[in-house]
């Protein structure tokens, strides 16, 4: 079932898509009329933003589907796959823009600076509006430990668009004042570099999740220290923490109980769950209780089967 928060996020995506499509149409038409490679380069960036927003919106919808026998954790990883695809397409676009800029350096074309300036200013205004729409999701968050990769990447895309628009504006003003047409492909190169940086940022985040790296902002040492604050817990070992998606974190661990503890396993479990939720927002936990510390390293790392309490 779709939550109120998810419904609100979807509305932000739809509104952002509409505004971004307006920017795309304006910059494509303006770039063709003014012969500005900088505008067309920025339009390519905007097109990828439309693609990214659309793909992220689709992933958001699909990820709300419930878990089943074939997908026991649900469809949350679709969000990460969408981000990975977005990062790869941004990488291709940045290389393409760089090549086109090189060709324009070799064969400069006349650019209509005034119209280019007007379109770039309009693009900047709309980009700032979209950034405001997407950026407002941060207010009221429980913490900044987990941030939605879709929203974060979309927000970075739009901010990148705004910076690109500023670059086009500067290029248009310089062309109008100096008549130096090579400023246009130079602005395209700068836009390509900006897109490249954005693509690496998104690729790094998505790949880190896919290889089940420790979530950003989380320290295994801090998690272990917090778990050891629970009464009756003597030690923790074989501790693993990973992302199911950018917001959902899973944890598994072996918990060694004190020999003379008076608490039931259910009491210990509830305390551990509460601590992990309140401090780190970890809700998916698999904990194995033991009375003695694990000596066999192979068994500690999954070589032996033991009863598990969830």
PDB file of N, CA, C and O in Angstrom, residues 82-122:
ATOM      1  N   UNK A  82      17.666   1.853 -11.245  1.00  0.00           N
ATOM      2  CA  UNK A  82      17.307   3.058 -11.992  1.00  0.00           C
ATOM      3  C   UNK A  82      18.413   4.098 -11.889  1.00  0.00           C
ATOM      4  O   UNK A  82      18.787   4.737 -12.878  1.00  0.00           O
ATOM      5  N   UNK A  83      18.952   4.269 -10.693  1.00  0.00           N
ATOM      6  CA  UNK A  83      20.043   5.225 -10.503  1.00  0.00           C
ATOM      7  C   UNK A  83      21.280   4.808 -11.289  1.00  0.00           C
ATOM      8  O   UNK A  83      21.978   5.644 -11.868  1.00  0.00           O
ATOM      9  N   UNK A  84      21.563   3.502 -11.333  1.00  0.00           N
ATOM     10  CA  UNK A  84      22.720   3.005 -12.088  1.00  0.00           C
ATOM     11  C   UNK A  84      22.559   3.293 -13.577  1.00  0.00           C
ATOM     12  O   UNK A  84      23.494   3.758 -14.236  1.00  0.00           O
ATOM     13  N   UNK A  85      21.367   3.041 -14.110  1.00  0.00           N
ATOM     14  CA  UNK A  85      21.108   3.322 -15.528  1.00  0.00           C
ATOM     15  C   UNK A  85      21.230   4.815 -15.802  1.00  0.00           C
ATOM     16  O   UNK A  85      21.810   5.237 -16.816  1.00  0.00           O
ATOM     17  N   UNK A  86      20.705   5.637 -14.893  1.00  0.00           N
ATOM     18  CA  UNK A  86      20.811   7.089 -15.056  1.00  0.00           C
ATOM     19  C   UNK A  86      22.271   7.529 -15.103  1.00  0.00           C
ATOM     20  O   UNK A  86      22.660   8.375 -15.912  1.00  0.00           O
ATOM     21  N   UNK A  87      23.089   6.960 -14.223  1.00  0.00           N
ATOM     22  CA  UNK A  87      24.498   7.318 -14.203  1.00  0.00           C
ATOM     23  C   UNK A  87      25.208   6.937 -15.485  1.00  0.00           C
ATOM     24  O   UNK A  87      26.029   7.705 -16.020  1.00  0.00           O
ATOM     25  N   UNK A  88      24.895   5.755 -16.029  1.00  0.00           N
ATOM     26  CA  UNK A  88      25.529   5.305 -17.270  1.00  0.00           C
ATOM     27  C   UNK A  88      25.119   6.173 -18.459  1.00  0.00           C
ATOM     28  O   UNK A  88      25.954   6.510 -19.311  1.00  0.00           O
ATOM     29  N   UNK A  89      23.839   6.545 -18.521  1.00  0.00           N
ATOM     30  CA  UNK A  89      23.386   7.384 -19.627  1.00  0.00           C
ATOM     31  C   UNK A  89      23.993   8.789 -19.535  1.00  0.00           C
ATOM     32  O   UNK A  89      24.323   9.393 -20.563  1.00  0.00           O
ATOM     33  N   UNK A  90      24.148   9.293 -18.329  1.00  0.00           N
ATOM     34  CA  UNK A  90      24.816  10.587 -18.161  1.00  0.00           C
ATOM     35  C   UNK A  90      26.265  10.523 -18.648  1.00  0.00           C
ATOM     36  O   UNK A  90      26.774  11.478 -19.250  1.00  0.00           O
ATOM     37  N   UNK A  91      26.905   9.408 -18.409  1.00  0.00           N
ATOM     38  CA  UNK A  91      28.287   9.226 -18.856  1.00  0.00           C
ATOM     39  C   UNK A  91      28.366   9.281 -20.383  1.00  0.00           C
ATOM     40  O   UNK A  91      29.241   9.947 -20.951  1.00  0.00           O
ATOM     41  N   UNK A  92      27.430   8.616 -21.045  1.00  0.00           N
ATOM     42  CA  UNK A  92      27.397   8.627 -22.516  1.00  0.00           C
ATOM     43  C   UNK A  92      27.134  10.033 -23.036  1.00  0.00           C
ATOM     44  O   UNK A  92      27.781  10.495 -23.996  1.00  0.00           O
ATOM     45  N   UNK A  93      26.192  10.730 -22.426  1.00  0.00           N
ATOM     46  CA  UNK A  93      25.853  12.081 -22.860  1.00  0.00           C
ATOM     47  C   UNK A  93      27.046  13.022 -22.719  1.00  0.00           C
ATOM     48  O   UNK A  93      27.330  13.846 -23.598  1.00  0.00           O
ATOM     49  N   UNK A  94      27.771  12.931 -21.616  1.00  0.00           N
ATOM     50  CA  UNK A  94      28.910  13.830 -21.395  1.00  0.00           C
ATOM     51  C   UNK A  94      29.987  13.622 -22.456  1.00  0.00           C
ATOM     52  O   UNK A  94      30.576  14.590 -22.957  1.00  0.00           O
ATOM     53  N   UNK A  95      30.241  12.361 -22.812  1.00  0.00           N
ATOM     54  CA  UNK A  95      31.236  12.074 -23.862  1.00  0.00           C
ATOM     55  C   UNK A  95      30.763  12.619 -25.206  1.00  0.00           C
ATOM     56  O   UNK A  95      31.548  13.206 -25.970  1.00  0.00           O
ATOM     57  N   UNK A  96      29.480  12.460 -25.503  1.00  0.00           N
ATOM     58  CA  UNK A  96      28.924  12.948 -26.773  1.00  0.00           C
ATOM     59  C   UNK A  96      29.031  14.459 -26.873  1.00  0.00           C
ATOM     60  O   UNK A  96      29.410  15.004 -27.923  1.00  0.00           O
ATOM     61  N   UNK A  97      28.683  15.150 -25.798  1.00  0.00           N
ATOM     62  CA  UNK A  97      28.771  16.612 -25.795  1.00  0.00           C
ATOM     63  C   UNK A  97      30.219  17.057 -25.980  1.00  0.00           C
ATOM     64  O   UNK A  97      30.508  18.005 -26.730  1.00  0.00           O
ATOM     65  N   UNK A  98      31.143  16.385 -25.319  1.00  0.00           N
ATOM     66  CA  UNK A  98      32.554  16.729 -25.471  1.00  0.00           C
ATOM     67  C   UNK A  98      33.029  16.576 -26.898  1.00  0.00           C
ATOM     68  O   UNK A  98      33.783  17.426 -27.415  1.00  0.00           O
ATOM     69  N   UNK A  99      32.584  15.520 -27.578  1.00  0.00           N
ATOM     70  CA  UNK A  99      32.966  15.309 -28.981  1.00  0.00           C
ATOM     71  C   UNK A  99      32.386  16.396 -29.872  1.00  0.00           C
ATOM     72  O   UNK A  99      33.067  16.919 -30.767  1.00  0.00           O
ATOM     73  N   UNK A 100      31.113  16.730 -29.660  1.00  0.00           N
ATOM     74  CA  UNK A 100      30.475  17.781 -30.462  1.00  0.00           C
ATOM     75  C   UNK A 100      31.159  19.127 -30.229  1.00  0.00           C
ATOM     76  O   UNK A 100      31.325  19.925 -31.168  1.00  0.00           O
ATOM     77  N   UNK A 101      31.562  19.404 -28.997  1.00  0.00           N
ATOM     78  CA  UNK A 101      32.259  20.652 -28.706  1.00  0.00           C
ATOM     79  C   UNK A 101      33.600  20.701 -29.443  1.00  0.00           C
ATOM     80  O   UNK A 101      34.003  21.746 -29.968  1.00  0.00           O
ATOM     81  N   UNK A 102      34.295  19.576 -29.497  1.00  0.00           N
ATOM     82  CA  UNK A 102      35.565  19.503 -30.232  1.00  0.00           C
ATOM     83  C   UNK A 102      35.349  19.814 -31.709  1.00  0.00           C
ATOM     84  O   UNK A 102      36.123  20.572 -32.324  1.00  0.00           O
ATOM     85  N   UNK A 103      34.281  19.252 -32.274  1.00  0.00           N
ATOM     86  CA  UNK A 103      33.967  19.527 -33.688  1.00  0.00           C
ATOM     87  C   UNK A 103      33.631  20.998 -33.895  1.00  0.00           C
ATOM     88  O   UNK A 103      34.018  21.599 -34.907  1.00  0.00           O
ATOM     89  N   UNK A 104      32.941  21.606 -32.946  1.00  0.00           N
ATOM     90  CA  UNK A 104      32.575  23.014 -33.077  1.00  0.00           C
ATOM     91  C   UNK A 104      33.807  23.908 -32.929  1.00  0.00           C
ATOM     92  O   UNK A 104      33.876  24.975 -33.564  1.00  0.00           O
ATOM     93  N   UNK A 105      34.783  23.503 -32.119  1.00  0.00           N
ATOM     94  CA  UNK A 105      36.041  24.248 -32.035  1.00  0.00           C
ATOM     95  C   UNK A 105      36.751  24.273 -33.384  1.00  0.00           C
ATOM     96  O   UNK A 105      37.331  25.288 -33.794  1.00  0.00           O
ATOM     97  N   UNK A 106      36.686  23.127 -34.093  1.00  0.00           N
ATOM     98  CA  UNK A 106      37.343  23.036 -35.401  1.00  0.00           C
ATOM     99  C   UNK A 106      36.593  23.835 -36.458  1.00  0.00           C
ATOM    100  O   UNK A 106      37.214  24.432 -37.346  1.00  0.00           O
ATOM    101  N   UNK A 107      35.268  23.855 -36.361  1.00  0.00           N
ATOM    102  CA  UNK A 107      34.442  24.565 -37.349  1.00  0.00           C
ATOM    103  C   UNK A 107      33.422  25.434 -36.624  1.00  0.00           C
ATOM    104  O   UNK A 107      32.259  25.026 -36.442  1.00  0.00           O
ATOM    105  N   UNK A 108      33.801  26.623 -36.173  1.00  0.00           N
ATOM    106  CA  UNK A 108      32.874  27.506 -35.449  1.00  0.00           C
ATOM    107  C   UNK A 108      31.670  27.888 -36.293  1.00  0.00           C
ATOM    108  O   UNK A 108      31.761  28.007 -37.519  1.00  0.00           O
ATOM    109  N   UNK A 109      30.538  28.063 -35.626  1.00  0.00           N
ATOM    110  CA  UNK A 109      29.303  28.477 -36.299  1.00  0.00           C
ATOM    111  C   UNK A 109      28.784  29.741 -35.633  1.00  0.00           C
ATOM    112  O   UNK A 109      28.967  29.936 -34.432  1.00  0.00           O
ATOM    113  N   UNK A 110      28.160  30.637 -36.419  1.00  0.00           N
ATOM    114  CA  UNK A 110      27.624  31.878 -35.836  1.00  0.00           C
ATOM    115  C   UNK A 110      26.525  31.590 -34.815  1.00  0.00           C
ATOM    116  O   UNK A 110      25.698  30.703 -35.010  1.00  0.00           O
ATOM    117  N   UNK A 111      26.553  32.330 -33.711  1.00  0.00           N
ATOM    118  CA  UNK A 111      25.602  32.121 -32.622  1.00  0.00           C
ATOM    119  C   UNK A 111      24.819  33.405 -32.370  1.00  0.00           C
ATOM    120  O   UNK A 111      25.395  34.497 -32.319  1.00  0.00           O
ATOM    121  N   UNK A 112      23.492  33.270 -32.202  1.00  0.00           N
ATOM    122  CA  UNK A 112      22.639  34.434 -31.918  1.00  0.00           C
ATOM    123  C   UNK A 112      22.574  34.625 -30.404  1.00  0.00           C
ATOM    124  O   UNK A 112      21.754  34.036 -29.713  1.00  0.00           O
ATOM    125  N   UNK A 113      23.456  35.468 -29.912  1.00  0.00           N
ATOM    126  CA  UNK A 113      23.626  35.655 -28.481  1.00  0.00           C
ATOM    127  C   UNK A 113      22.399  36.123 -27.721  1.00  0.00           C
ATOM    128  O   UNK A 113      22.072  35.554 -26.671  1.00  0.00           O
ATOM    129  N   UNK A 114      21.692  37.176 -28.198  1.00  0.00           N
ATOM    130  CA  UNK A 114      20.551  37.703 -27.425  1.00  0.00           C
ATOM    131  C   UNK A 114      19.463  36.672 -27.164  1.00  0.00           C
ATOM    132  O   UNK A 114      18.989  36.528 -26.029  1.00  0.00           O
ATOM    133  N   UNK A 115      19.040  35.927 -28.200  1.00  0.00           N
ATOM    134  CA  UNK A 115      18.001  34.922 -28.016  1.00  0.00           C
ATOM    135  C   UNK A 115      18.497  33.780 -27.140  1.00  0.00           C
ATOM    136  O   UNK A 115      17.747  33.250 -26.302  1.00  0.00           O
ATOM    137  N   UNK A 116      19.758  33.434 -27.337  1.00  0.00           N
ATOM    138  CA  UNK A 116      20.378  32.410 -26.495  1.00  0.00           C
ATOM    139  C   UNK A 116      20.318  32.820 -25.028  1.00  0.00           C
ATOM    140  O   UNK A 116      20.041  32.000 -24.135  1.00  0.00           O
ATOM    141  N   UNK A 117      20.556  34.099 -24.758  1.00  0.00           N
ATOM    142  CA  UNK A 117      20.534  34.616 -23.394  1.00  0.00           C
ATOM    143  C   UNK A 117      19.140  34.518 -22.786  1.00  0.00           C
ATOM    144  O   UNK A 117      18.969  34.090 -21.647  1.00  0.00           O
ATOM    145  N   UNK A 118      18.124  34.923 -23.552  1.00  0.00           N
ATOM    146  CA  UNK A 118      16.744  34.892 -23.057  1.00  0.00           C
ATOM    147  C   UNK A 118      16.324  33.475 -22.685  1.00  0.00           C
ATOM    148  O   UNK A 118      15.760  33.225 -21.610  1.00  0.00           O
ATOM    149  N   UNK A 119      16.625  32.512 -23.561  1.00  0.00           N
ATOM    150  CA  UNK A 119      16.223  31.124 -23.323  1.00  0.00           C
ATOM    151  C   UNK A 119      16.955  30.554 -22.104  1.00  0.00           C
ATOM    152  O   UNK A 119      16.374  29.837 -21.285  1.00  0.00           O
ATOM    153  N   UNK A 120      18.238  30.899 -21.989  1.00  0.00           N
ATOM    154  CA  UNK A 120      19.020  30.396 -20.855  1.00  0.00           C
ATOM    155  C   UNK A 120      18.493  30.953 -19.537  1.00  0.00           C
ATOM    156  O   UNK A 120      18.449  30.234 -18.525  1.00  0.00           O
ATOM    157  N   UNK A 121      18.094  32.221 -19.522  1.00  0.00           N
ATOM    158  CA  UNK A 121      17.544  32.820 -18.301  1.00  0.00           C
ATOM    159  C   UNK A 121      16.236  32.136 -17.912  1.00  0.00           C
ATOM    160  O   UNK A 121      16.008  31.822 -16.735  1.00  0.00           O
ATOM    161  N   UNK A 122      15.377  31.896 -18.900  1.00  0.00           N
ATOM    162  CA  UNK A 122      14.118  31.198 -18.624  1.00  0.00           C
ATOM    163  C   UNK A 122      14.385  29.799 -18.086  1.00  0.00           C
ATOM    164  O   UNK A 122      13.724  29.337 -17.146  1.00  0.00           O
TER     165      UNK A 122
END
